Short mmCIF file of C-alpha atoms and ligand atoms in Angstrom, two decimals:
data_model
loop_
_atom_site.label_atom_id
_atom_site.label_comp_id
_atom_site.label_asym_id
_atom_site.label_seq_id
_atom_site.Cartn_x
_atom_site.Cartn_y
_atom_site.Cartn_z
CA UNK C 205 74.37 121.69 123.13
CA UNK C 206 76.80 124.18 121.55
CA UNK C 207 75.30 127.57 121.30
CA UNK C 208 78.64 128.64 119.46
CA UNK C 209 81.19 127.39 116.91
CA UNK C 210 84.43 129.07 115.48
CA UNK C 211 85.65 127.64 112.19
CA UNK C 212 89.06 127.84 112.12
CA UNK C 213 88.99 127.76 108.29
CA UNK C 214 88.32 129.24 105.01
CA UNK C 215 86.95 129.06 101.26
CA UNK C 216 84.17 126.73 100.44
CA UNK C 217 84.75 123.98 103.85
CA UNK C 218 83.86 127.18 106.37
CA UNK C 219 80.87 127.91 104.19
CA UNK C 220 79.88 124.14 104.80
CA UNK C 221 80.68 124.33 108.21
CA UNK C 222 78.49 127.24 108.84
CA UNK C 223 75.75 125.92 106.68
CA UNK C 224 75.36 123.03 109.43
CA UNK C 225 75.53 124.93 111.88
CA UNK C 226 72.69 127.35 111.12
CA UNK C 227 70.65 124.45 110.52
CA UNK C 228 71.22 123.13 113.95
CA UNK C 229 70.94 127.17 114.92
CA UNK C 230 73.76 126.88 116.51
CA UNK C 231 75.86 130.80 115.74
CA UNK C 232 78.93 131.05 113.89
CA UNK C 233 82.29 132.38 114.37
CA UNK C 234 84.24 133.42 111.48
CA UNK C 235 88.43 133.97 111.40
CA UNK C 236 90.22 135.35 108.41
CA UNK C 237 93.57 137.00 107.65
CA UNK C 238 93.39 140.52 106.49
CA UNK C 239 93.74 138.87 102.72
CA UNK C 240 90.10 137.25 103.54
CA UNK C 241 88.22 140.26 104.96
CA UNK C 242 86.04 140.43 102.18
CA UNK C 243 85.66 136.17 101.75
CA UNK C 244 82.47 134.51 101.78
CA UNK C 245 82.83 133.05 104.85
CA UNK C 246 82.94 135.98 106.85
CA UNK C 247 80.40 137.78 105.33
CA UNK C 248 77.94 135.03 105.80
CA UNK C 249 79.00 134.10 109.17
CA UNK C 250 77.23 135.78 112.77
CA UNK C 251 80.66 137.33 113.68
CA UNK C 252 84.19 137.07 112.71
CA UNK C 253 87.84 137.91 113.70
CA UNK C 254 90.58 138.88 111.64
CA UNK C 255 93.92 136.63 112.91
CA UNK C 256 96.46 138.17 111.24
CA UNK C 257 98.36 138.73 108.00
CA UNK C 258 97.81 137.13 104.55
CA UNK C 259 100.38 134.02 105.28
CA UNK C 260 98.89 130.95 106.51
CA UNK C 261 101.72 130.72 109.21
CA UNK C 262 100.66 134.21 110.66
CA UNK C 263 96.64 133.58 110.46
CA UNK C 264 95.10 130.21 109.56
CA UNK C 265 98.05 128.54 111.36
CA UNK C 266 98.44 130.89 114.14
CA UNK C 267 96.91 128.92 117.49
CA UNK C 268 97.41 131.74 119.67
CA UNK C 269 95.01 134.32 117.67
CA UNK C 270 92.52 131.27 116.53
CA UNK C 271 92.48 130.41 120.52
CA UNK C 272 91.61 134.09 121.42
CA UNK C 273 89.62 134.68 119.10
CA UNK C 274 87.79 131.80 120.41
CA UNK C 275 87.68 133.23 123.95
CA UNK C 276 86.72 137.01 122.98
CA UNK C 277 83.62 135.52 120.94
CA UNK C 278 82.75 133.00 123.83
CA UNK C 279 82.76 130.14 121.51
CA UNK C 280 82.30 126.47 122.83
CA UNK C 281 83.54 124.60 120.31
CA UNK C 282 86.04 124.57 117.19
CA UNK C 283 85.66 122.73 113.72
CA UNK C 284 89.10 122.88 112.15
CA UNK C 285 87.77 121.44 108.84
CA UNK C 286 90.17 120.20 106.78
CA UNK C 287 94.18 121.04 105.80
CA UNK C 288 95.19 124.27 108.16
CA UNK C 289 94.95 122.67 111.77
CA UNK C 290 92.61 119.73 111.04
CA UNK C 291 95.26 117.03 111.77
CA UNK C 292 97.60 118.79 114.38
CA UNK C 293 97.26 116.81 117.65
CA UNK C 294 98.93 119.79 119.92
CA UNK C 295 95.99 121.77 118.23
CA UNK C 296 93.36 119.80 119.13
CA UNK C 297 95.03 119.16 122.78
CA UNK C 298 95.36 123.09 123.51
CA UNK C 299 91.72 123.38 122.11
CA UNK C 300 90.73 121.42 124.74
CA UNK C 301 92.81 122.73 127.70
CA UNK C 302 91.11 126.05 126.82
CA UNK C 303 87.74 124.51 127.86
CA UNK C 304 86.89 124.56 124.50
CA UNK C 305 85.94 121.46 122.31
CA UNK C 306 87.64 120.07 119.30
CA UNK C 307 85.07 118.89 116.64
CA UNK C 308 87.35 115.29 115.44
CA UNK C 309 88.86 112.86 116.99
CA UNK C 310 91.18 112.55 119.82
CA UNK C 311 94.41 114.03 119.74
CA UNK C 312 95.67 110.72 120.51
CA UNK C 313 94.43 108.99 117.36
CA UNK C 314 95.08 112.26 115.40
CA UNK C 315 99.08 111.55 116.31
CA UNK C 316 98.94 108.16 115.57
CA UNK C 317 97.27 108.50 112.37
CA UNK C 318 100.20 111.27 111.16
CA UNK C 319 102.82 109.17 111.58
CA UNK C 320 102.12 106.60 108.53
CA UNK C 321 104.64 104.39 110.15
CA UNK C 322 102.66 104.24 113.38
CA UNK C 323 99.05 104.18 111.24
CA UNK C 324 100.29 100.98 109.25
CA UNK C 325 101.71 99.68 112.54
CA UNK C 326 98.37 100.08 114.28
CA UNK C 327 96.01 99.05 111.33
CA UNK C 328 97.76 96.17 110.70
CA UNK C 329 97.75 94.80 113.83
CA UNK C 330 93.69 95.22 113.82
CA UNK C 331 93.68 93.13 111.11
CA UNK C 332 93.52 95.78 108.36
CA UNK C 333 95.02 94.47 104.84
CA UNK C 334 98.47 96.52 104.13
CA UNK C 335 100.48 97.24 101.14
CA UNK C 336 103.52 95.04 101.19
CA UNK C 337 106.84 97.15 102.85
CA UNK C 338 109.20 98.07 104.99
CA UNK C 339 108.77 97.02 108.73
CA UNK C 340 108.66 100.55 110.33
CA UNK C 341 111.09 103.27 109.14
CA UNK C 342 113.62 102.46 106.67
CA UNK C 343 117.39 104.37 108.22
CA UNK C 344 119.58 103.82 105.79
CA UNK C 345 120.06 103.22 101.83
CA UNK C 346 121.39 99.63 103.19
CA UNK C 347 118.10 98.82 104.77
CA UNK C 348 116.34 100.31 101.77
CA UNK C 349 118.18 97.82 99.41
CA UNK C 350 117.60 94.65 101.73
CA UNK C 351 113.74 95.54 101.88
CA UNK C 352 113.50 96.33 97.90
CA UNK C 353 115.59 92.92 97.30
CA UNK C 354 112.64 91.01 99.70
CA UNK C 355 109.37 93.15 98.27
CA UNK C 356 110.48 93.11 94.63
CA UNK C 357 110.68 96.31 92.21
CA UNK C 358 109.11 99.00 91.94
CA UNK C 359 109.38 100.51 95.03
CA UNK C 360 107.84 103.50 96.68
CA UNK C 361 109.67 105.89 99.20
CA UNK C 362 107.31 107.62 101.22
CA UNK C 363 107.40 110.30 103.98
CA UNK C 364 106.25 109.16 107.27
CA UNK C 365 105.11 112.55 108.38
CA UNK C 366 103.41 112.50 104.52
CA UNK C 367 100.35 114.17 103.16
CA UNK C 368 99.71 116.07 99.75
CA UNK C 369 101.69 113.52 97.59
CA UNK C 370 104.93 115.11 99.02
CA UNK C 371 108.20 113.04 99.90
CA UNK C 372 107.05 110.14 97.58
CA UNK C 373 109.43 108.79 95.12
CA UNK C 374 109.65 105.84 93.04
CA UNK C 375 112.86 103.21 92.08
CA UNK C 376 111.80 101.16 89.26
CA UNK C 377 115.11 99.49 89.29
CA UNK C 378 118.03 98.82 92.04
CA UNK C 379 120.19 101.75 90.19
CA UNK C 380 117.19 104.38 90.90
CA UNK C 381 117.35 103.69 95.01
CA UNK C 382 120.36 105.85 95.77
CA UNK C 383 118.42 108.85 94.10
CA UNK C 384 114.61 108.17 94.99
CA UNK C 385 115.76 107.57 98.89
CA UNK C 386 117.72 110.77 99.07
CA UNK C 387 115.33 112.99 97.40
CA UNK C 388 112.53 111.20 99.22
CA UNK C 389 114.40 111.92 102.67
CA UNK C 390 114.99 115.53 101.96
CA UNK C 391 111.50 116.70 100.39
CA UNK C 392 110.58 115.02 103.27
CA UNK C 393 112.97 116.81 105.33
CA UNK C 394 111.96 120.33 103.69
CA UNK C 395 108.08 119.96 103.60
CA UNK C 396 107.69 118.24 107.35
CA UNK C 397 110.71 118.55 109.28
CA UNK C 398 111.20 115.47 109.70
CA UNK C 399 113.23 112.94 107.19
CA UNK C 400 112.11 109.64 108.20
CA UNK C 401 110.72 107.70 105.36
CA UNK C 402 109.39 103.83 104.83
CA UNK C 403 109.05 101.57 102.34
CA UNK C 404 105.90 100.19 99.72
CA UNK C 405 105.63 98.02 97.03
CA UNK C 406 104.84 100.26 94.30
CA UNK C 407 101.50 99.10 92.62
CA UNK C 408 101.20 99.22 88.95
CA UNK C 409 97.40 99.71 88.19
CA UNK C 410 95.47 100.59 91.41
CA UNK C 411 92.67 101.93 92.35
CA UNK C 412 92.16 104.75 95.13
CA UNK C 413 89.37 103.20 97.48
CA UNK C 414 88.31 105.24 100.75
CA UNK C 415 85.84 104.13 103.46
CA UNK C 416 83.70 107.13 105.23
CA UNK C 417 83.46 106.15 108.81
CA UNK C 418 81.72 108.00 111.78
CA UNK C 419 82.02 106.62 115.46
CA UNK C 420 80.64 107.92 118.47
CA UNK C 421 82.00 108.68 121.84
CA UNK C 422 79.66 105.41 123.41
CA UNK C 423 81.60 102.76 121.04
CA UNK C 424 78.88 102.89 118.02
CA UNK C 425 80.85 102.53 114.21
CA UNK C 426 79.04 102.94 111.01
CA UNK C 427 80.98 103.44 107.69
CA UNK C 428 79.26 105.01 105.01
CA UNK C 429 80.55 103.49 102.15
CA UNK C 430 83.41 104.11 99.78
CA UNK C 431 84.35 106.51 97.18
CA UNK C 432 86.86 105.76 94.44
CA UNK C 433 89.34 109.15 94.25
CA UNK C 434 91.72 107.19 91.44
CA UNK C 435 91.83 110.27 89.10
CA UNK C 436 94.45 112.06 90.66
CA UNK C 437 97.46 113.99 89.36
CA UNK C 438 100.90 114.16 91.16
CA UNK C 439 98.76 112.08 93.94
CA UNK C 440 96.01 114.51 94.48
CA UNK C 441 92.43 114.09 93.95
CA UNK C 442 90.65 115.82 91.39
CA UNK C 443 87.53 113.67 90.69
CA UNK C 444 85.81 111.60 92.78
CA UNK C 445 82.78 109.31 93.09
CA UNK C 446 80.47 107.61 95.46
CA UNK C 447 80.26 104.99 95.38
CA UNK C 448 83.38 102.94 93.33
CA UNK C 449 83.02 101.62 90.05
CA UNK C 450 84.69 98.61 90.65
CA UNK C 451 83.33 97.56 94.05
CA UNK C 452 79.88 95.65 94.22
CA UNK C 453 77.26 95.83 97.31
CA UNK C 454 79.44 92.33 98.73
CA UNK C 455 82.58 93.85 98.48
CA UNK C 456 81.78 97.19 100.00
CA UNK C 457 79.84 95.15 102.81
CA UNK C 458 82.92 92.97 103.49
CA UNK C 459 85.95 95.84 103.68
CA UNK C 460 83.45 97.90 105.60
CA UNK C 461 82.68 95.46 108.54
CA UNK C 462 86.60 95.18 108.27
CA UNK C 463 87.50 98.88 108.72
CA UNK C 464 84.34 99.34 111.45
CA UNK C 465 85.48 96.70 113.49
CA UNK C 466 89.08 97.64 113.74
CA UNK C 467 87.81 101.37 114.31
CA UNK C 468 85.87 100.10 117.45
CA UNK C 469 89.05 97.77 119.05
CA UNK C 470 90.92 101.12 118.18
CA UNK C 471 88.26 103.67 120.07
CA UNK C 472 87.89 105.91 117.99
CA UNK C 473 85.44 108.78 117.57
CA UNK C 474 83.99 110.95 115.27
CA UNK C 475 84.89 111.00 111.01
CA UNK C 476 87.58 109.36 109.75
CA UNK C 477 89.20 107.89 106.23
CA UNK C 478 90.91 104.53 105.78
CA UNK C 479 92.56 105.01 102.62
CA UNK C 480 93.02 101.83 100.61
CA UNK C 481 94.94 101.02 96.96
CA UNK C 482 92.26 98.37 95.25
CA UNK C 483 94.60 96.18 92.63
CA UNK C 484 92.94 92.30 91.59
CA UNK C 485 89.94 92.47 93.89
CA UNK C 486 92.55 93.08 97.01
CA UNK C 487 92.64 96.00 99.70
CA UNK C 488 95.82 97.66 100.98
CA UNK C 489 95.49 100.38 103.34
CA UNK C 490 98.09 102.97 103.00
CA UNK C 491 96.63 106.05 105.39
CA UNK C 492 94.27 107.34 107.28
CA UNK C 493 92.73 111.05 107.76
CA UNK C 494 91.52 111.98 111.31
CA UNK C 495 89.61 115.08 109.90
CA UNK C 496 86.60 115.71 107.53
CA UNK C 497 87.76 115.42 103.79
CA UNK C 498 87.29 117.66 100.78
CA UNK C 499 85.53 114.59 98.59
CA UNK C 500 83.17 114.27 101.87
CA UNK C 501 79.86 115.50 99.61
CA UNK C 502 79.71 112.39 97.30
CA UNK C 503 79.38 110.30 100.21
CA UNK C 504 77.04 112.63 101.46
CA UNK C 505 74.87 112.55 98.37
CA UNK C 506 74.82 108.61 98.01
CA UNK C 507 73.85 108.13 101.82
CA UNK C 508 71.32 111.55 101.96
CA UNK C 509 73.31 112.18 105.27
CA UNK C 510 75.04 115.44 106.71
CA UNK C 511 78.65 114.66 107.55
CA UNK C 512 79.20 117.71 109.20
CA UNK C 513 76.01 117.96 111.49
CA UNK C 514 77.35 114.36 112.88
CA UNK C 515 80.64 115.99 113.66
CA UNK C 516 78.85 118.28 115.77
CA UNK C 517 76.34 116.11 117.48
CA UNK C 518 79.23 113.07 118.17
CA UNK C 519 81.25 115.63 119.53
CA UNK C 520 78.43 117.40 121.13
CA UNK C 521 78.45 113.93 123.60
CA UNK C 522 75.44 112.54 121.21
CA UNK C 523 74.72 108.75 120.72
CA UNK C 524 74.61 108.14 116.57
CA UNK C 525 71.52 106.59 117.34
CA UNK C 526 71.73 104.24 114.24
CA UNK C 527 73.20 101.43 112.70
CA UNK C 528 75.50 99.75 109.55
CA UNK C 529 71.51 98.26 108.41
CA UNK C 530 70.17 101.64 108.72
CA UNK C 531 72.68 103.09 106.37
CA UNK C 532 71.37 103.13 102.82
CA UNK C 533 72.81 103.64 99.50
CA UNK C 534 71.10 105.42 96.94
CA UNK C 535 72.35 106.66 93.67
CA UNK C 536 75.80 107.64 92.51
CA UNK C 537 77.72 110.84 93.20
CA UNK C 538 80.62 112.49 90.85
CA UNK C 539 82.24 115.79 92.67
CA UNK C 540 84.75 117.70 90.56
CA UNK C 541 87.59 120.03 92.09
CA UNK C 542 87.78 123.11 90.20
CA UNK C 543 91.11 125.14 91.25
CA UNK C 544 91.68 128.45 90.05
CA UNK C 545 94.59 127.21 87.89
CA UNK C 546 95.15 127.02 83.95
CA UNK C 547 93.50 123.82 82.65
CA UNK C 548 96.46 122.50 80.73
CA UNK C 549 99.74 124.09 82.69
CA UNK C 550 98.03 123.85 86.01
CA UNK C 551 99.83 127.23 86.96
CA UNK C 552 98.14 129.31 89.64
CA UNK C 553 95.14 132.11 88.33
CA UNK C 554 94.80 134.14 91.58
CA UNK C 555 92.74 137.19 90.45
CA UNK C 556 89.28 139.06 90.41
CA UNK C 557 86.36 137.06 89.27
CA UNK C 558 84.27 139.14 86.72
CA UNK C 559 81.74 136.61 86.66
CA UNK C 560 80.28 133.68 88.12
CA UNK C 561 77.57 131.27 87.60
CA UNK C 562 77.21 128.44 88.87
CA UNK C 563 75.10 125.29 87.31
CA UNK C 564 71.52 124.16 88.85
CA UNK C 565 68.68 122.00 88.52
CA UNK C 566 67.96 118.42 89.81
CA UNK C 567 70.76 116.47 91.46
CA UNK C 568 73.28 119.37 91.34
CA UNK C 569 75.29 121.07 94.12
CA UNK C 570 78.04 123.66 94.35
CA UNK C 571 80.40 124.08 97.20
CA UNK C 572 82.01 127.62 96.68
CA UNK C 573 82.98 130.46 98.18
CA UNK C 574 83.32 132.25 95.03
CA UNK C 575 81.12 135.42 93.79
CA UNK C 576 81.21 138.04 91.28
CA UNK C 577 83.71 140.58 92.18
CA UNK C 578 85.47 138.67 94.42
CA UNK C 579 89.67 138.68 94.51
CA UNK C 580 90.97 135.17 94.58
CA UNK C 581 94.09 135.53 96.81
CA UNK C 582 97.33 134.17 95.88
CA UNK C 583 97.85 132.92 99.12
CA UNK C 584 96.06 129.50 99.80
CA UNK C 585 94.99 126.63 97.85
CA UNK C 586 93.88 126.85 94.46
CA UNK C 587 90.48 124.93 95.10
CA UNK C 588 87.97 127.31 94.05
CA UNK C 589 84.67 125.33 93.51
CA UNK C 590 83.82 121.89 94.14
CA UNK C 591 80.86 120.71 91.63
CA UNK C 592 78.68 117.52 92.81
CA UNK C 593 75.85 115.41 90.89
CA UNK C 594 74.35 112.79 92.23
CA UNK C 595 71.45 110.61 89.95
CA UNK C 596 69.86 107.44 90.01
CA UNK C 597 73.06 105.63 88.36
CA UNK C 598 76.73 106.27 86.70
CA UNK C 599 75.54 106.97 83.46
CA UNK C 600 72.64 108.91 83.83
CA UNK C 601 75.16 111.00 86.91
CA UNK C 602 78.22 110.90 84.08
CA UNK C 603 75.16 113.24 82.00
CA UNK C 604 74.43 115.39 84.57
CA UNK C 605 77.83 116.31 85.29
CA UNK C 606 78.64 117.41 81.49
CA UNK C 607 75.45 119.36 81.32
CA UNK C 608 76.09 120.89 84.69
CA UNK C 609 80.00 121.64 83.40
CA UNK C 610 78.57 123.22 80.17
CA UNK C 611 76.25 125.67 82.77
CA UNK C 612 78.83 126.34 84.92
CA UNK C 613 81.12 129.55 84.05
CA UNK C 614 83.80 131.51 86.11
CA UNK C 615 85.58 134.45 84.64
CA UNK C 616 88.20 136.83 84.68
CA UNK C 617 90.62 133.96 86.25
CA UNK C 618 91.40 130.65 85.08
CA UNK C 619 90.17 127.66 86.17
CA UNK C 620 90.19 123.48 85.33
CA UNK C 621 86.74 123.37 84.41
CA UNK C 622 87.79 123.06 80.65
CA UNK C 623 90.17 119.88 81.41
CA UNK C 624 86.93 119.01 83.87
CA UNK C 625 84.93 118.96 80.57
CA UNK C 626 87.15 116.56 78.68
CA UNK C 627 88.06 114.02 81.52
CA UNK C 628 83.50 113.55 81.10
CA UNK C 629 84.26 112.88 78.05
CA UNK C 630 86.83 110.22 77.93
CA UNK C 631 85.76 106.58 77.26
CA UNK C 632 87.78 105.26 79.83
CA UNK C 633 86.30 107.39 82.48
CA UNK C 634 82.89 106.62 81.05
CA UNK C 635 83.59 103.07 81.45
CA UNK C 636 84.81 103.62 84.68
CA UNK C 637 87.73 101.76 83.76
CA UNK C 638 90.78 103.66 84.95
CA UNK C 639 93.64 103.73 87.63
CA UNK C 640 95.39 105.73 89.90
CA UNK C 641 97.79 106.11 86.81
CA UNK C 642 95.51 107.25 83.79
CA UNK C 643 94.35 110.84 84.51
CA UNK C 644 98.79 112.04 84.33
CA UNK C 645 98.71 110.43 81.42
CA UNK C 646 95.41 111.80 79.78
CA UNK C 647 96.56 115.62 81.02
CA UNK C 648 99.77 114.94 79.54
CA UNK C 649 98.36 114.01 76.28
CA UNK C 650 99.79 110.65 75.81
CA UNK C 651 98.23 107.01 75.53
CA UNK C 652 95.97 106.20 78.70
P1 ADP H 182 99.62 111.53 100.91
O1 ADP H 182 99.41 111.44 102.39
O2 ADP H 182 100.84 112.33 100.54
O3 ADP H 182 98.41 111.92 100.17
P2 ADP H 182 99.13 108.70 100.38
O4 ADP H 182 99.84 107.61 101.10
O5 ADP H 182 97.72 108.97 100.77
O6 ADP H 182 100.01 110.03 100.48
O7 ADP H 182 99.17 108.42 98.82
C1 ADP H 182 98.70 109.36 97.89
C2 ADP H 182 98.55 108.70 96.55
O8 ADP H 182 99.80 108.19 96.08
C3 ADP H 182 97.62 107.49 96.53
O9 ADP H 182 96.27 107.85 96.40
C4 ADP H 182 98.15 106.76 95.31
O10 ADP H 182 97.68 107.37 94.13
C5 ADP H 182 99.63 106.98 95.38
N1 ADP H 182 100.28 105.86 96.12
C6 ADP H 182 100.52 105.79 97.45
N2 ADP H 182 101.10 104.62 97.78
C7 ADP H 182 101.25 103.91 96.64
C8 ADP H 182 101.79 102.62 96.31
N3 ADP H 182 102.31 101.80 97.24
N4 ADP H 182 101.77 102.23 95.00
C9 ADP H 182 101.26 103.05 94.04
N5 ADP H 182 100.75 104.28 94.29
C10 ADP H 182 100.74 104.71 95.57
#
């Protein structure tokens, strides 16, 4: 049993951490850079440790300070939650040659999953359904032509160090290769260090489908189901539900059993994300995160589970101590990410919060860090507040959201809850009838 945890993070994910944690009364470490000494997260948490300067480099991406802070405090274990040092294998490795243990996966499967070459490689050989592509990494622009000639147009360039929608760039046409593949390669080259890109068929009208799975370090898989995160905008989330509104109970059974058993051939343990496009009733997996995810509470919601606390005990050495037929599904869940950025030019509102309140009532959570008085840095990510409803069904959680919306105010900076309020109340999201595509149109003003 772990009578300590640090949480190398910040913002609303170490609040959740910590909130598991004192439930299992297990104690708390805080870290924060000297831009975070008055956060949430450290004031809430049993003891903290500043790790450096404001830049993520010098603080929430130094190892060295995270590790000592680790050892000063006599922590046993370290939760990395998500972005910062959640997916960094040598991370997770010196974690444990410290005698310390890494709440996630192996570092092994961590690796293998951040190389999207190696992911697709590995998934498809489990029998995982893939997008059509390149075989491995594409070299050249003559290699790029031969496998857009054999896959058909439009094409997608990705990064195969990828994440964040960066080093992704489409050819609708032969005479748009030369271009997307070099400017692919070198915001690819810029944003990872590393230039080597592949190859997709680029999908028209999908949907974003993600299975929640948890394994255990004695070969037990469950998934928990899947949440649709198709309203995105330059290929990041910002709404998402539990579960889809274009799977059924069959089709959630069947892609579930698929991505559990190739999970157990693979060996993996604790949470994990097999990211899928949905397009005609068919499953492609593009990616796969090794780490907890920010759209984990939806899932949480529909299955009345605690994501986090089964981090800890699977990594603890715990059995799950359950099965697929013991996982229920009960509801539906909407969670909106609210970044402290201007609702229509989506350009960055660091400042002080004046005031903050944040909705209630029935079926309504807030994950924030955010309070009265506090000083959004400039320095991080923009996420700010992540709003969740769950209710007995779509509509009746579609409600709840846009009364919980109209409750919910933040000011003094400036935030997407307005643009939050009109995506509730667009027929197409209503019907749940949208794509990957629609929400960058809808911001942008133009015909869905
Ligand atoms: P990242 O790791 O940068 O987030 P992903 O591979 O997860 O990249 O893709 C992010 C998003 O980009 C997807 O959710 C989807 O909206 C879009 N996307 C990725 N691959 C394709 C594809 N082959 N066709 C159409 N859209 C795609």
């Amino acid at each position: 049993m772990f009578q300590k945890i640090l949480i190398a993070n910040r913002g609303e994910i170490a609040l959740r951490i910590q909130r598991a944690c004192r439930e299992l009364g297990i104690g708390t470490v805080a870290v924060h850079s000297t831009a975070d000494a008055e956060a949430m997260h450290v004031r809430l948490a049993d003891e903290s440790v500043c790790i450096g300067p404001p830049a993520a480099k010098d603080s929430y991406l130094n190892i060295p300070a995270i590790l000592s802070a680790a050892s000063i405090t006599g922590a046993d274990a370290i939760h990395p939650g998500y972005g910062f040092l959640s997916e960094n294998a040598r991370f997770a490795e010196m974690v444990e040659a410290h005698g310390l243990t890494f709440i996630g996966p192996s570092s092994a499967h961590i690796r293998m999953m951040g190389d999207k070459i190696a992911a697709k490689t590995a998934m498809g050989g489990l029998g995982v359904p893939l997008v059509p592509g390149s075989d491995g990494a594409v070299p050249d622009l003559a290699t790029a032509r031969t496998v857009a000639a054999r896959i058909g147009y439009p094409v997608l360039i990705k990064a195969a160090a990828g994440g964040g929608g960066r080093g992704m760039k489409v050819a609708r046409a032969p005479d748009e290769l030369d271009e997307a593949f070099g400017t692919a390669r070198a915001e690819s080259r810029a944003a990872f260090g590393n230039d080597a890109v592949y190859m997709e068929k680029y999908l028209d009208r999908p949907r974003h489908v993600e299975f929640q799975v948890m394994a255990d370090q004695h070969g037990a898989v469950v998934h928990f189901g899947e949440r649709d995160c198709s309203l995105q905008r330059r290929h990041q989330k910002l709404v998402e539900e539990a579960g889809s509104p274009a799977l059924d109970a069959a089709g959630r059974e069947r892609m579930g059993e698929t991505v559990t058993a190739a999970l157990a051939q693979l060996g993996y343990r604790n949470a994990g994300t097999l990211e899928f496009l949905y397009q005609d009733g068919q499953f492609a997996f593009i990616e796969m995160n090794t780490r907890l995810q920010v759209e984990h509470p939806v899932t949480e919601m529909v299955c009345g589970i605690d994501l986090v606390r089964e981090q800890i005990r699977i990594a603890e050495g715990e059995a799950l101590g359950y099965g697929q037929s013991d996982v229920r599904f009960s509801g539906h869940a909407i969670e909106c990410r609210i970044t402290a950025e201007h609702p229509e030019t989506f350009v960055p509102s660091p400042g002080r919060v004046t005031a903050f309140h944040a909705p209630g009532g029935l079926g309504v959570r807030v994950d924030s860090a955010l309070y009265a008085g506090y000083q959004v840095p400039p320095y991080y990510d923009s996420l700010v507040a992540k709003l969740i409803v769950h209710a007995p069904d779509r509509p009746a959680a579609i409600a709840r959201l846009a009364r919980a919306l109209e409750e919910f105010a933040v000011l003094g900076i400036e935030t997407t809850l307005p643009l939050h309020r009109r995506i509730v109340e667009a027929p197409e999201f209503q019907a749940g009838d949208y794509t990957i595509h629609w929400l960058e149109r809808f911001v942008a003003g133009g015909e869905p």
